[in-house]
Amino acid sequence: MTPPRFSAAVLTSLAVRLTPRDRRILRAIWTHRVLTSHHIQRLYFDTDAATRKRLLILTHMGVLERFRPNQPIGSGAAPYHYVLGAAGAAVLAAEDGVDYATFGYRRDRVLAIAHNQRLGHHVGVNTFFTDLAWHSRHSADAELLKWWPEHRCTAMWGESARPDGYGRWSENGLTLDFFLEYDNGTEPLDRVSAKLNGYAALALATTIVTPVLYSLHSNRRETNLRTRLRTDLAPVATATRTAEDSPAGPIWLPLESTGPRLCLAELAHHWPHLGRTTPEVTPR
């Protein structure tokens, strides 16, 4: 596929029209592959109206593209899902000082996520992290220090573990590194629990022990999974997610505990023997 050509005049026009926040939006969407309007609002805006207005402008400029996945009858319309547009890729390539052809953007591959069976899972993972970002924007003592998407985690640790995301969360003087397993109930529980073997292998290879957080879609699923997990493989906490509860809040139950549930940052206090991970060090 021949990459599109962008004249100097087009790039100059975009340089004038794009704000620093616009550029952060483009970079985040490229990094995390697809973000909904809700995600983008929680990351960068204060109101839905301002979000929709700016995203429409960016779409008309060609730096973003959008689609709406089909929803079950009675569920209402899905939010717009945004991916990087060809003009946006040209902007990011210029920022990175690389040729457009070597930047790695292909429109057909970018848009293919609209038909991917794992789209809902991918969006759910991004919702988890953007909810943390929203919490940090409204709290002086909280910050999402790292958010790595699944494909970056796979490139780093794929021989041992394949988390849905990696994060570093800080709040009230406590810092926690964690791997996220975001469960929609589509896999057998034995397969879900067996993933801990990979995390144990990773800890052995790197000498870094990182907690694994299981975010589950129902109380029953959480209860049943906890009976299958082993505490000797990795530190584990589970939670049942709801639309009302933030992942930063007191929803997490360590595997070796019967309660009360803890806030995300409090898990660092619960496992005081854990040092902060340095995931840039690979086991290879």
GROMACS .gro file of C-alpha atoms in nm:
model
  284
    1MET     CA    1   0.000   0.000   0.000
    2THR     CA    2   0.144   0.334  -0.107
    3PRO     CA    3   0.153   0.579   0.185
    4PRO     CA    4  -0.028   0.908   0.133
    5ARG     CA    5   0.175   1.219   0.062
    6PHE     CA    6   0.139   1.533   0.268
    7SER     CA    7   0.263   1.857   0.128
    8ALA     CA    8   0.461   2.105   0.331
    9ALA     CA    9   0.159   2.334   0.314
   10VAL     CA   10  -0.064   2.070   0.478
   11LEU     CA   11   0.184   2.004   0.757
   12THR     CA   12   0.233   2.376   0.808
   13SER     CA   13  -0.143   2.423   0.835
   14LEU     CA   14  -0.165   2.146   1.094
   15ALA     CA   15   0.123   2.296   1.289
   16VAL     CA   16  -0.078   2.617   1.326
   17ARG     CA   17  -0.409   2.449   1.409
   18LEU     CA   18  -0.302   2.173   1.649
   19THR     CA   19  -0.269   2.261   2.015
   20PRO     CA   20  -0.035   2.087   2.260
   21ARG     CA   21  -0.337   1.904   2.400
   22ASP     CA   22  -0.433   1.789   2.050
   23ARG     CA   23  -0.087   1.643   2.006
   24ARG     CA   24  -0.115   1.458   2.337
   25ILE     CA   25  -0.448   1.317   2.221
   26LEU     CA   26  -0.294   1.193   1.896
   27ARG     CA   27  -0.004   1.034   2.081
   28ALA     CA   28  -0.231   0.863   2.334
   29ILE     CA   29  -0.456   0.721   2.065
   30TRP     CA   30  -0.158   0.590   1.870
   31THR     CA   31  -0.009   0.436   2.184
   32HIS     CA   32  -0.332   0.272   2.300
   33ARG     CA   33  -0.475   0.204   1.951
   34VAL     CA   34  -0.832   0.313   2.019
   35LEU     CA   35  -0.988   0.551   2.268
   36THR     CA   36  -1.354   0.640   2.302
   37SER     CA   37  -1.483   0.993   2.344
   38HIS     CA   38  -1.542   0.903   2.711
   39HIS     CA   39  -1.178   0.799   2.753
   40ILE     CA   40  -1.052   1.118   2.590
   41GLN     CA   41  -1.273   1.333   2.809
   42ARG     CA   42  -1.143   1.168   3.123
   43LEU     CA   43  -0.786   1.220   3.010
   44TYR     CA   44  -0.798   1.574   2.872
   45PHE     CA   45  -1.130   1.758   2.909
   46ASP     CA   46  -1.376   1.866   3.176
   47THR     CA   47  -1.705   1.850   2.985
   48ASP     CA   48  -1.864   1.625   2.727
   49ALA     CA   49  -1.959   1.921   2.508
   50ALA     CA   50  -1.600   2.048   2.486
   51THR     CA   51  -1.476   1.696   2.411
   52ARG     CA   52  -1.722   1.636   2.129
   53LYS     CA   53  -1.659   1.977   1.974
   54ARG     CA   54  -1.282   1.937   1.960
   55LEU     CA   55  -1.287   1.575   1.845
   56LEU     CA   56  -1.517   1.667   1.559
   57ILE     CA   57  -1.270   1.935   1.451
   58LEU     CA   58  -0.978   1.690   1.471
   59THR     CA   59  -1.173   1.438   1.268
   60HIS     CA   60  -1.248   1.695   0.998
   61MET     CA   61  -0.879   1.782   0.992
   62GLY     CA   62  -0.800   1.417   0.914
   63VAL     CA   63  -0.572   1.364   1.212
   64LEU     CA   64  -0.831   1.130   1.367
   65GLU     CA   65  -1.084   0.883   1.232
   66ARG     CA   66  -1.384   0.748   1.419
   67PHE     CA   67  -1.638   0.467   1.416
   68ARG     CA   68  -1.926   0.340   1.626
   69PRO     CA   69  -1.947  -0.036   1.688
   70ASN     CA   70  -2.283  -0.207   1.670
   71GLN     CA   71  -2.461  -0.244   2.004
   72PRO     CA   72  -2.718  -0.504   2.116
   73ILE     CA   73  -3.077  -0.397   2.068
   74GLY     CA   74  -3.190  -0.179   2.356
   75SER     CA   75  -2.837  -0.078   2.458
   76GLY     CA   76  -2.842   0.259   2.286
   77ALA     CA   77  -2.572   0.400   2.062
   78ALA     CA   78  -2.210   0.327   2.141
   79PRO     CA   79  -1.976   0.622   2.193
   80TYR     CA   80  -1.753   0.718   1.906
   81HIS     CA   81  -1.428   0.523   1.902
   82TYR     CA   82  -1.126   0.717   1.776
   83VAL     CA   83  -0.817   0.590   1.595
   84LEU     CA   84  -0.528   0.780   1.444
   85GLY     CA   85  -0.585   0.928   1.099
   86ALA     CA   86  -0.328   0.942   0.821
   87ALA     CA   87  -0.266   1.314   0.875
   88GLY     CA   88  -0.221   1.249   1.247
   89ALA     CA   89   0.037   0.982   1.167
   90ALA     CA   90   0.224   1.234   0.950
   91VAL     CA   91   0.228   1.478   1.240
   92LEU     CA   92   0.360   1.220   1.487
   93ALA     CA   93   0.620   1.096   1.238
   94ALA     CA   94   0.744   1.453   1.196
   95GLU     CA   95   0.757   1.497   1.573
   96ASP     CA   96   0.962   1.177   1.603
   97GLY     CA   97   1.193   1.279   1.322
   98VAL     CA   98   1.120   0.972   1.108
   99ASP     CA   99   0.987   0.926   0.757
  100TYR     CA  100   0.616   0.862   0.727
  101ALA     CA  101   0.685   0.532   0.550
  102THR     CA  102   0.888   0.403   0.844
  103PHE     CA  103   0.658   0.536   1.117
  104GLY     CA  104   0.456   0.214   1.107
  105TYR     CA  105   0.111   0.352   1.025
  106ARG     CA  106  -0.123   0.165   0.795
  107ARG     CA  107  -0.480   0.284   0.773
  108ASP     CA  108  -0.624  -0.061   0.704
  109ARG     CA  109  -0.457  -0.206   1.013
  110VAL     CA  110  -0.560   0.086   1.231
  111LEU     CA  111  -0.924   0.059   1.127
  112ALA     CA  112  -0.926  -0.322   1.155
  113ILE     CA  113  -0.972  -0.288   1.530
  114ALA     CA  114  -1.333  -0.188   1.458
  115HIS     CA  115  -1.395  -0.551   1.353
  116ASN     CA  116  -1.171  -0.718   1.609
  117GLN     CA  117  -1.355  -0.960   1.841
  118ARG     CA  118  -1.147  -0.829   2.131
  119LEU     CA  119  -1.251  -0.465   2.080
  120GLY     CA  120  -1.473  -0.468   2.389
  121HIS     CA  121  -1.193  -0.614   2.599
  122HIS     CA  122  -0.944  -0.360   2.468
  123VAL     CA  123  -1.183  -0.073   2.540
  124GLY     CA  124  -1.246  -0.212   2.888
  125VAL     CA  125  -0.875  -0.215   2.970
  126ASN     CA  126  -0.845   0.144   2.850
  127THR     CA  127  -1.146   0.236   3.063
  128PHE     CA  128  -0.968   0.096   3.370
  129PHE     CA  129  -0.664   0.317   3.315
  130THR     CA  130  -0.851   0.629   3.207
  131ASP     CA  131  -1.062   0.601   3.521
  132LEU     CA  132  -0.739   0.611   3.720
  133ALA     CA  133  -0.625   0.911   3.518
  134TRP     CA  134  -0.956   1.086   3.587
  135HIS     CA  135  -0.915   1.019   3.960
  136SER     CA  136  -0.562   1.162   3.953
  137ARG     CA  137  -0.680   1.476   3.771
  138HIS     CA  138  -0.914   1.548   4.060
  139SER     CA  139  -0.682   1.456   4.346
  140ALA     CA  140  -0.370   1.646   4.442
  141ASP     CA  141  -0.217   1.335   4.601
  142ALA     CA  142  -0.273   1.080   4.321
  143GLU     CA  143  -0.094   1.017   3.993
  144LEU     CA  144  -0.090   0.749   3.725
  145LEU     CA  145   0.284   0.736   3.672
  146LYS     CA  146   0.291   0.460   3.408
  147TRP     CA  147   0.037   0.304   3.175
  148TRP     CA  148   0.165   0.046   2.932
  149PRO     CA  149  -0.074  -0.113   2.682
  150GLU     CA  150  -0.095  -0.484   2.613
  151HIS     CA  151   0.119  -0.478   2.298
  152ARG     CA  152   0.405  -0.305   2.479
  153CYS     CA  153   0.382  -0.555   2.765
  154THR     CA  154   0.390  -0.842   2.517
  155ALA     CA  155   0.697  -0.701   2.346
  156MET     CA  156   0.870  -0.669   2.684
  157TRP     CA  157   0.764  -0.986   2.867
  158GLY     CA  158   0.576  -1.201   2.616
  159GLU     CA  159   0.795  -1.505   2.669
  160SER     CA  160   0.674  -1.528   3.028
  161ALA     CA  161   0.362  -1.320   3.089
  162ARG     CA  162   0.111  -1.131   2.877
  163PRO     CA  163  -0.074  -0.884   3.100
  164ASP     CA  164  -0.353  -0.670   2.964
  165GLY     CA  165  -0.165  -0.369   3.096
  166TYR     CA  166   0.103  -0.253   3.333
  167GLY     CA  167   0.064   0.043   3.565
  168ARG     CA  168   0.236   0.240   3.835
  169TRP     CA  169  -0.002   0.418   4.071
  170SER     CA  170   0.084   0.664   4.345
  171GLU     CA  171  -0.150   0.809   4.605
  172ASN     CA  172  -0.106   0.951   4.955
  173GLY     CA  173   0.264   0.869   4.959
  174LEU     CA  174   0.216   0.504   4.855
  175THR     CA  175   0.331   0.369   4.517
  176LEU     CA  176   0.221   0.041   4.362
  177ASP     CA  177   0.335  -0.130   4.044
  178PHE     CA  178   0.093  -0.385   3.906
  179PHE     CA  179  -0.002  -0.608   3.617
  180LEU     CA  180  -0.366  -0.599   3.513
  181GLU     CA  181  -0.574  -0.900   3.413
  182TYR     CA  182  -0.904  -0.764   3.284
  183ASP     CA  183  -1.159  -1.044   3.274
  184ASN     CA  184  -1.486  -1.034   3.080
  185GLY     CA  185  -1.585  -1.390   3.164
  186THR     CA  186  -1.504  -1.533   2.822
  187GLU     CA  187  -1.226  -1.772   2.929
  188PRO     CA  188  -1.251  -2.079   3.153
  189LEU     CA  189  -1.146  -2.000   3.508
  190ASP     CA  190  -0.874  -2.264   3.506
  191ARG     CA  191  -0.712  -2.089   3.210
  192VAL     CA  192  -0.739  -1.753   3.383
  193SER     CA  193  -0.580  -1.884   3.702
  194ALA     CA  194  -0.304  -2.063   3.509
  195LYS     CA  195  -0.174  -1.724   3.392
  196LEU     CA  196  -0.014  -1.685   3.734
  197ASN     CA  197   0.247  -1.942   3.630
  198GLY     CA  198   0.379  -1.696   3.374
  199TYR     CA  199   0.398  -1.417   3.629
  200ALA     CA  200   0.588  -1.645   3.865
  201ALA     CA  201   0.834  -1.725   3.586
  202LEU     CA  202   0.877  -1.356   3.512
  203ALA     CA  203   0.946  -1.279   3.879
  204LEU     CA  204   1.204  -1.556   3.887
  205ALA     CA  205   1.375  -1.428   3.571
  206THR     CA  206   1.386  -1.062   3.676
  207THR     CA  207   1.401  -1.102   4.058
  208ILE     CA  208   1.119  -0.843   4.064
  209VAL     CA  209   0.791  -0.941   4.224
  210THR     CA  210   0.496  -0.747   4.085
  211PRO     CA  211   0.136  -0.788   4.207
  212VAL     CA  212  -0.127  -0.916   3.964
  213LEU     CA  213  -0.467  -0.748   3.982
  214TYR     CA  214  -0.772  -0.932   3.850
  215SER     CA  215  -1.060  -0.703   3.754
  216LEU     CA  216  -1.373  -0.914   3.709
  217HIS     CA  217  -1.719  -0.845   3.572
  218SER     CA  218  -1.928  -1.011   3.846
  219ASN     CA  219  -1.917  -1.105   4.214
  220ARG     CA  220  -1.978  -1.469   4.131
  221ARG     CA  221  -1.691  -1.477   3.886
  222GLU     CA  222  -1.460  -1.319   4.144
  223THR     CA  223  -1.563  -1.565   4.415
  224ASN     CA  224  -1.510  -1.866   4.190
  225LEU     CA  225  -1.176  -1.743   4.061
  226ARG     CA  226  -1.038  -1.686   4.409
  227THR     CA  227  -1.079  -2.057   4.487
  228ARG     CA  228  -0.848  -2.143   4.196
  229LEU     CA  229  -0.566  -1.893   4.251
  230ARG     CA  230  -0.245  -1.980   4.438
  231THR     CA  231  -0.084  -1.736   4.678
  232ASP     CA  232   0.264  -1.886   4.636
  233LEU     CA  233   0.298  -1.782   4.271
  234ALA     CA  234   0.254  -1.403   4.291
  235PRO     CA  235   0.085  -1.140   4.507
  236VAL     CA  236  -0.275  -1.122   4.387
  237ALA     CA  237  -0.575  -0.900   4.454
  238THR     CA  238  -0.917  -0.925   4.295
  239ALA     CA  239  -1.208  -0.686   4.245
  240THR     CA  240  -1.552  -0.683   4.091
  241ARG     CA  241  -1.580  -0.370   3.881
  242THR     CA  242  -1.891  -0.157   3.865
  243ALA     CA  243  -1.975   0.165   3.685
  244GLU     CA  244  -1.993   0.345   4.020
  245ASP     CA  245  -1.659   0.236   4.168
  246SER     CA  246  -1.322   0.375   4.069
  247PRO     CA  247  -1.034   0.127   4.038
  248ALA     CA  248  -0.848   0.362   4.272
  249GLY     CA  249  -1.105   0.304   4.545
  250PRO     CA  250  -1.159   0.039   4.814
  251ILE     CA  251  -1.256  -0.248   4.587
  252TRP     CA  252  -0.944  -0.469   4.606
  253LEU     CA  253  -0.926  -0.787   4.812
  254PRO     CA  254  -0.583  -0.952   4.845
  255LEU     CA  255  -0.599  -1.325   4.786
  256GLU     CA  256  -0.476  -1.409   5.136
  257SER     CA  257  -0.727  -1.172   5.298
  258THR     CA  258  -1.094  -1.196   5.388
  259GLY     CA  259  -1.144  -0.820   5.421
  260PRO     CA  260  -1.184  -0.535   5.439
  261ARG     CA  261  -1.127  -0.434   5.080
  262LEU     CA  262  -0.847  -0.188   5.014
  263CYS     CA  263  -0.785   0.111   4.792
  264LEU     CA  264  -0.542   0.051   4.507
  265ALA     CA  265  -0.256   0.240   4.673
  266GLU     CA  266  -0.318   0.063   5.004
  267LEU     CA  267  -0.210  -0.263   4.843
  268ALA     CA  268   0.146  -0.127   4.857
  269HIS     CA  269   0.111  -0.103   5.235
  270HIS     CA  270  -0.046  -0.451   5.248
  271TRP     CA  271   0.260  -0.597   5.070
  272PRO     CA  272   0.540  -0.390   5.228
  273HIS     CA  273   0.808  -0.638   5.119
  274LEU     CA  274   0.759  -0.549   4.753
  275GLY     CA  275   1.002  -0.310   4.597
  276ARG     CA  276   0.902  -0.088   4.309
  277THR     CA  277   0.948  -0.272   3.982
  278THR     CA  278   1.183  -0.165   3.707
  279PRO     CA  279   1.007  -0.314   3.404
  280GLU     CA  280   1.255  -0.163   3.163
  281VAL     CA  281   1.483  -0.451   3.266
  282THR     CA  282   1.377  -0.748   3.054
  283PRO     CA  283   1.424  -1.116   3.141
  284ARG     CA  284   1.590  -1.181   2.809
   0.00000   0.00000   0.00000
